[in-house]
mmCIF file of C-alpha atoms in Angstrom:
data_model
loop_
_atom_site.group_PDB
_atom_site.id
_atom_site.type_symbol
_atom_site.label_atom_id
_atom_site.label_comp_id
_atom_site.label_asym_id
_atom_site.label_seq_id
_atom_site.Cartn_x
_atom_site.Cartn_y
_atom_site.Cartn_z
ATOM 1 C CA MET V 1 168.798 20.260 -47.725
ATOM 2 C CA SER V 2 165.301 20.461 -46.215
ATOM 3 C CA VAL V 3 164.347 23.023 -48.877
ATOM 4 C CA LEU V 4 165.279 20.548 -51.613
ATOM 5 C CA ALA V 5 163.358 17.754 -49.870
ATOM 6 C CA THR V 6 160.259 19.979 -49.573
ATOM 7 C CA LEU V 7 160.541 20.970 -53.220
ATOM 8 C CA ALA V 8 160.809 17.300 -54.228
ATOM 9 C CA VAL V 9 157.669 16.432 -52.224
ATOM 10 C CA VAL V 10 155.763 19.282 -53.872
ATOM 11 C CA VAL V 11 156.869 18.238 -57.356
ATOM 12 C CA VAL V 12 155.884 14.612 -56.745
ATOM 13 C CA GLY V 13 152.544 15.735 -55.302
ATOM 14 C CA PHE V 14 151.698 17.867 -58.353
ATOM 15 C CA ALA V 15 152.852 15.158 -60.746
ATOM 16 C CA GLY V 16 150.226 12.811 -59.304
ATOM 17 C CA THR V 17 147.399 15.310 -59.767
ATOM 18 C CA THR V 18 147.957 16.093 -63.435
ATOM 19 C CA GLY V 19 146.210 13.853 -65.889
ATOM 20 C CA SER V 20 142.897 13.303 -67.646
ATOM 21 C CA GLY V 21 141.056 12.168 -64.525
ATOM 22 C CA SER V 22 140.802 8.448 -65.209
ATOM 23 C CA ALA V 23 143.259 5.593 -65.186
ATOM 24 C CA ASP V 24 142.653 4.476 -68.765
ATOM 25 C CA GLY V 25 142.871 7.986 -70.243
ATOM 26 C CA SER V 26 139.253 8.159 -71.436
ATOM 27 C CA VAL V 27 137.294 11.381 -71.292
ATOM 28 C CA PRO V 28 134.295 11.401 -68.919
ATOM 29 C CA ARG V 29 130.877 11.693 -70.587
ATOM 30 C CA SER V 30 127.666 13.220 -69.337
ATOM 31 C CA THR V 31 125.082 10.756 -68.018
ATOM 32 C CA ALA V 32 122.236 13.280 -67.908
ATOM 33 C CA VAL V 33 119.045 12.610 -69.855
ATOM 34 C CA TYR V 34 117.204 15.622 -71.237
ATOM 35 C CA PRO V 35 114.458 16.738 -70.934
ATOM 36 C CA VAL V 36 114.323 16.013 -67.222
ATOM 37 C CA LYS V 37 111.023 14.450 -66.151
ATOM 38 C CA PHE V 38 109.786 14.007 -62.612
ATOM 39 C CA PRO V 39 107.282 11.382 -61.438
ATOM 40 C CA ASP V 40 103.651 12.575 -61.736
ATOM 41 C CA TRP V 41 104.799 15.696 -63.622
ATOM 42 C CA ASP V 42 101.888 15.507 -66.070
ATOM 43 C CA ARG V 43 99.257 14.730 -63.434
ATOM 44 C CA PRO V 44 96.767 17.592 -63.020
ATOM 45 C CA ARG V 45 97.014 19.613 -59.840
ATOM 46 C CA PRO V 46 94.166 19.382 -57.342
ATOM 47 C CA THR V 47 91.836 22.372 -57.110
ATOM 48 C CA PRO V 48 91.749 24.171 -53.769
ATOM 49 C CA THR V 49 88.603 23.769 -51.683
ATOM 50 C CA ILE V 50 88.771 27.291 -50.244
ATOM 51 C CA SER V 51 88.048 30.379 -52.280
ATOM 52 C CA TYR V 52 90.498 33.184 -51.578
ATOM 53 C CA PRO V 53 90.668 35.875 -50.289
ATOM 54 C CA ILE V 54 89.194 34.891 -46.948
ATOM 55 C CA PRO V 55 87.441 37.816 -45.252
ATOM 56 C CA TRP V 56 89.393 38.198 -42.019
ATOM 57 C CA ASP V 57 87.091 40.858 -40.581
ATOM 58 C CA ARG V 58 84.219 38.574 -39.496
ATOM 59 C CA SER V 59 82.569 41.048 -37.134
ATOM 60 C CA ARG V 60 80.028 42.063 -39.810
#
């Protein structure tokens, strides 16, 4: 009897998970906007104040 009760719980559990994902049956749509733009994306990058490579052997 407990096997039948367990089977019934499993069947009811799987019956609740099948579906289209929303209550009204509509299909979800993407909300992404392409191309992706970040704030200050077009702003020029600052130039470094140090010229590389730095000579690490300063004993000369």
